[in-house]
Amino acid sequence: MTTASDLRAINGDIYNPSTNPGGMDGPGGMEANFPRALALVAQGLDDMATYLSQANFVAAQASIATVYQLCQALVAQITTGSTSALAFPAVDKLLLSATDIVATIVYDTRLDDRLPDGGRWNEPGRCAHLSWHAETLGTSTRGIKRDFPLVALLVLRATSLVIYDALDLDPTTGGPRMWMTCPAPTSSSRNILGISNTGSRVFTTAAALNGRLYVGGTDWLCEVNFATDRALFRTSSDVFSGWIPGTIAQRAAGLGVSSPMAGAAIAGIPVNFVRPRVQPGAPLDQAGLPIPTIAVATDGGFSVIHPTGLVANITGGAYAGVAFFGAGRLCAFLAGSDQRFEVGPLPYSTMDRAVWRQGYYNNGAGTKLLAHIGGTATAVALGALGTTTGLSLLVEDEANPANGLIAHVATSFATGWLPGDIRLAALCDATTGSITGSGDLIVNGRFDADLSGWVASGNAAWVGGVAQFGGAAYGGIEQALTTVVGQTYLVPVTVGGGPVTVSVGTVAGATDVYPATNLPVGAQAIQFTATRTTTYLKFYKGSTTPAGTVDEVSCRLAVADRSYKGKGMAIYGTPQRNPVATGAEVVLWSGWASDAYLEQPYNSDLDVGTGDFWIALWTTATTGSLIERGTSGLPTGLVRLAASGGSYQFTVVDSATASGGVTSATPTLLVAQRVGGVLELWVNDTRVGSATGPAINTNLAGAVTRIGCAIGGTSPASGGIAMVRWGAGALSPAQIRRVYRDEARLMRSDAKCLLAGSNTVTALDRDPLTDRLLVCTGAGSNIFRDLNRAAYHSTSTITSSTSNSHKGGSLRGGVLLIGTAAQAAALIDALPGKEAILTAGPRPVGGGFVARGVTTDVTPLDLAPRVLVGERETVLVEARIIGRVYGAADTERLSYVRRATYCRDAGGNVALQGSVQTIGTDTEVTSTADATLAIDTASQTVSARVTGVASKRIRWDATFTITRLSEETSYAA
């Protein structure tokens, strides 16, 4: 036991081994006494823990205060350079070995809301009246600390849960110590988490927030509230208030559930995924914490459980995951089907998913907002979509999600940001070295005299210089090509008569390289990546009229188009590929010449008429043509982006040229676009030139797109080019600045942007502390900050793990918890002791919140989220509502101020007292536009209800100020 005299013996005077052995100053002082001082401090901290664990908390205050005061006095004497000894060491430790780990969660209670008095729900002694706090310590199910950990590590296994304290390191092992376990009971009755010993019920998912632990399983969703010592149990048919007798201290016993209580059930079972979020205006629970809103994905649909107990079920599909995209928007993905990531508003009533959804992020059928990277959907988090073929990062445009930013990341390529209606994304691959274009691999692709070189089947025949098949009966043609494994090839073709089907396989008739796809009439192109040295290309059609024809078929080595259009660019000559900087993963293509360039045959996707379009690329070239589109009759291109005379030029022939900037051999972002007839040129994040000219139609049959030199072979670019993108529509200034900010970081030495390990994403987690994204894969885990990969973790960096098959993970601040196929392991950054103790501030109370939404016609819309009104409550609601027409010009200029008083009696519905008042004067151009406050008695809420204008997309924001008087409840905002 450390005594006061022990600590007081350490002093700041001159050290003398005889007269002042406790001195810190002078020769030998630090060296002799500093380790002893730290040992005494450590012993003092252990003494504090002993007091907290074994003595009455209140009675121990005086002793603890004495130790604390002495420690503070000692810390003040420590000199510069010695504070590293007061740090928590870095941790790389195995928590447990198991093959049945379902989920791992880092629950940082510093991110929880504060209590009304400003304190934390789990600060020392606050939960002393609860069953789990009074448990006997040091048992197989309970650690040596009473209070809930500041940072808890939750490891969910198939039938048990183990909670570790991330900041309580075992003095022997150096790893986080177990705080509590929740084992399966010995009986067949369910325990407090819903598990029995029958083996028929297993856990599937978990999450934690505001003292609440949410655990999903094969037939239930359980909510355990550590702050109130209560539990709630939901199934697809019933809601239960808890267990009998049902305290957390009895978690190892099979207790069974109480009788069902009135309340809505969840959409289905099993529960596949759960995520909580505290919404604005959430009511407080008995402990004084805002009650989270819960999103639950199940095989019967997904559910949103509101703090009032209202459950809104979205039915009609089996959902594998769901995430909150802001306060008023959700993204959920289906198991199977079209691999859709569906998005829609926060629901307040049950409905079919066809009614709820506002669009898809997908590559299949349906209205696309933006297309994800492809493959089977596997995971979703705020701003991220994971699949079996990689990761898509997402920045939504709230007013028009179809014009947001998306970026695709895989182990071999990273696209950078692809804004809105993307039509081409080339030079995004990470392979380095020279590459020589191939000749045409197709034999007799022009069909000048016959079908020689092709294997014909069915009614395929040569007719007047084309291959014809289908119509009255099935027919097709197929050719075996000699290919290089891993290389991409471009196949342009001209389709006539009627649509034909194309497929590519590793054996005759197979579709494993490129799936069977219908090509419409006209000039078309596909790209494929070879997986064998012989690849089979086939065109065919069934017995549907008219018959189809193909002509002008060729196949050349190509650079892949990483947009969802998938139409690459053929390689001519021998371009060079080098990292943009030492150790960087972005690759610059260079070595351009009149016979060394990239070219894409006519692509109707780049025809936008007189509408808006944009081009973006990175370059180090100071002279020459960077990219242009045109025909041989227009040797400088109809659309051209070039460097000449010390500046950059963006030209639409016979229209105008926007020039500006200073050319540089340093990687430079160029964004050229036509917006409302005005040409704009941006260099990095600055608009350097604009020009207005005639509205030139950019549709040009037969036009090719060339990178590296002019259409006529002149003006080769003098430097490197990377990440070329072309799309319809226009970028906003904010989007251009975001593209530059994030991509500029990838142009530096050692900058990483690829997925490491594997393309198969298994789990995603967004850290609210740092906005970093954890991407777990089948071969390790990546941490991204925007487009930059900040870290990659495998057995080489997490030495306590033996498996790189990462099934799940969680990231909060400097704490990473990984669940593999063999174990759960923790990786914790070293940090000073004071940083471990400091906590976040309280959530602002009473400040109101903002609800949002978008209208495209005159259909009234309730903005989300809404104002909850509790029983025995009177609420004064004031809303300042504005609307803006999407785009460069606001043609409506909408603003409204509304105020109303609402009350709700015990057992009754929300009612309006008097009328909704108009404050001041409304502003609007179209008189039919409107805004008001509206009641929804089904959800007992008040919303801002807006009415838009026909054929106009209007973004609405409503800022609520709320004043409440309540007998029973209080609210966070």
Coordinates of N, CA and C in Angstrom, one line a residue, residues 35 39 125 169 256 305 331 351 484 487 666 807-808 848 907 938 942 950:
P35 N 12.0 6.4 -11.9 CA 11.3 5.0 -11.9 C 10.6 4.7 -10.6
A39 N 6.6 4.1 -10.2 CA 6.1 2.9 -9.5 C 5.2 3.3 -8.4
G125 N -19.6 5.1 -10.0 CA -20.6 5.1 -8.9 C -22.0 5.4 -9.4
L169 N -5.8 -2.6 -18.9 CA -4.8 -3.6 -19.4 C -4.3 -4.5 -18.3
G256 N -36.8 -17.2 -19.4 CA -38.0 -17.1 -20.1 C -38.5 -15.7 -20.2
I305 N -37.4 1.4 -35.7 CA -38.1 1.4 -34.4 C -37.8 2.8 -33.8
C331 N -30.3 3.8 -46.2 CA -29.8 3.0 -47.3 C -29.8 1.6 -46.8
M351 N -44.9 0.2 -45.1 CA -45.3 0.3 -46.5 C -44.4 -0.7 -47.2
V484 N -4.2 -12.6 -73.3 CA -3.3 -12.6 -72.2 C -4.0 -12.5 -70.9
Q487 N -5.3 -9.2 -69.0 CA -5.4 -8.0 -69.8 C -6.8 -7.7 -70.2
T666 N 4.0 19.6 -62.3 CA 3.5 19.1 -61.1 C 2.1 18.5 -61.4
K807 N -13.9 -11.4 -40.7 CA -15.4 -11.5 -40.9 C -16.1 -10.2 -40.5
G808 N -15.5 -9.4 -39.6 CA -16.1 -8.2 -39.2 C -15.1 -7.4 -38.4
G848 N -33.2 22.7 -31.1 CA -34.0 22.4 -32.3 C -33.2 21.6 -33.3
G907 N -53.3 9.0 -23.3 CA -54.0 8.0 -24.1 C -54.6 8.6 -25.3
A938 N -50.9 8.6 -36.7 CA -50.4 7.3 -36.6 C -49.0 7.2 -35.9
V942 N -45.5 15.8 -35.5 CA -45.7 17.0 -36.3 C -44.6 17.1 -37.3
A950 N -44.6 22.0 -60.1 CA -44.6 21.0 -61.2 C -43.3 21.1 -62.0

